[in-house]
Amino acid sequence: MPENLMEKVVSLCKRRGLIFQSSDIYGGLSNTWDYGPYGIEIKNNLKRAWWKTNVYERNDIYGMDAAILMHPKVWEASGHVQNFFDLKSDCKSCKKRLKTADLKDKAKCPECGGQLTESRPFNLMFKTHQGPVEEAGSEIYMRPETAQGMFVNFINILDSRHPKLPFGLAQIGKAFRNEVTPGNFTFRTREFEQMEIEYFVKPSEADAKLEEWIEARYNWYLDFGLRKDNLRKRPHEKDELAHYAKACTDIEYNFPFGWSELEGIANRTDFDLKQHAQASGKDLQYFEDATKEKYYPYIIEPSGGVDRSVLAFLVDAYFEEMVKDDLRVVLKLHKDLAPTKVAVLPLLRNRPEIVEMAKKLAGDLKKSIITIYDDTGAIGKLYRRQDEVGTLYCITVDVQSLEDKQVTVRERDSMLQERIALDKVKDYLITKLS
Ligand SMILES: [Zn+2]
């Protein structure tokens, strides 16, 4: 791990347009981040990879996209109105609000030494108003998790798709939590994106399915390139389980700031369906044809953070190498996650025939491969820029290309170069990228 790895990744993200501070020109909105041109590509690639593995490559999972705003009764039934809060104290001098659990001295402000108020519960849900009038009845929450959108649609999926147990729902979307102590760049933010599966199973099969999901999700991170040394499974102690969970295992990544959760895989039992059945008055049980039994399924929930996964893949892929006395920074991202697959670079930008040939090649490749064209610097500089954002292949068009109709293809990690005929380049790249 390079020294100051976290600072280096944050600096790279800003310098090369991956991630910016939100509202930067106004001094920034703390703890809120915007994804730039390369960042959004990596984030989309990660979400696509997750969707492909969990929806397209399986027969038992249905994708969906629930609204962020939901009926206020959802959050009463789920326990969020009742249980989803932090105890906090306010400093009477500097007015800072602090999480009681983080305080060594419950009476004294760690920032200024001022006196603290008694600790009080603060709900973590963001509240807003629906409709034109701000009154008590119009209060509504921004969802603190995507999960509830899937629980309340359980019966809609049963009625429209008629799946047999076990089956699951998958969703990727934004969630909001008014955390007191967010931080570590994009790791913990108040607005964030989740990728969640709610997998409905027969209660007697829940323990085995939980183990299957822990393995499947752990292997997914390895398959897309995280190093095994940096990944671990951590079963929760009984006293850290959420109020609805019977068992939970976190998949943790060894971030520069310590081992931290990427994803939690929990056995939520029949808590959620029972709660919603009771609160809504609707029958949310499953009828098993074979045994004529009617029961509430248990739910196994693999719940991952999109933003923190992107961060883990960035940190893990960051390498510094000495190449002929020059420092090369390279993002060795998995090919499916790399934001750009190919960059076409003319060796001489003042030679119109070379520029024309390079632009034509780039235009042709763009139809099937994510390709960019760049002629804004000397070749050494252009290579370095592409390495920094993880571009897999650089293609150089040079003077000789005009004669022999061949171009140089350079691979990112090995930096090995090959001359390939112009009319074979596309097939060559498609084979390499598939
Ligand atoms: Zn203070």
PDB file of C-alpha atoms and ligand atoms in Angstrom, residues 91 93-94 109 111-112 114, ligand 1:
ATOM      1  CA  CYS A  91     -22.521  22.081  22.625  1.00  0.00           C
ATOM      2  CA  SER A  93     -20.778  27.230  23.222  1.00  0.00           C
ATOM      3  CA  CYS A  94     -19.874  26.255  19.630  1.00  0.00           C
ATOM      4  CA  CYS A 109     -17.418  19.405  24.133  1.00  0.00           C
ATOM      5  CA  GLU A 111     -13.976  20.676  20.153  1.00  0.00           C
ATOM      6  CA  CYS A 112     -14.115  23.736  22.439  1.00  0.00           C
ATOM      7  CA  GLY A 114     -17.976  23.972  26.238  1.00  0.00           C
TER       8      GLY A 114
HETATM    9 ZN    ZN B   1     -18.146  23.175  21.464  1.00  0.00          ZN
END
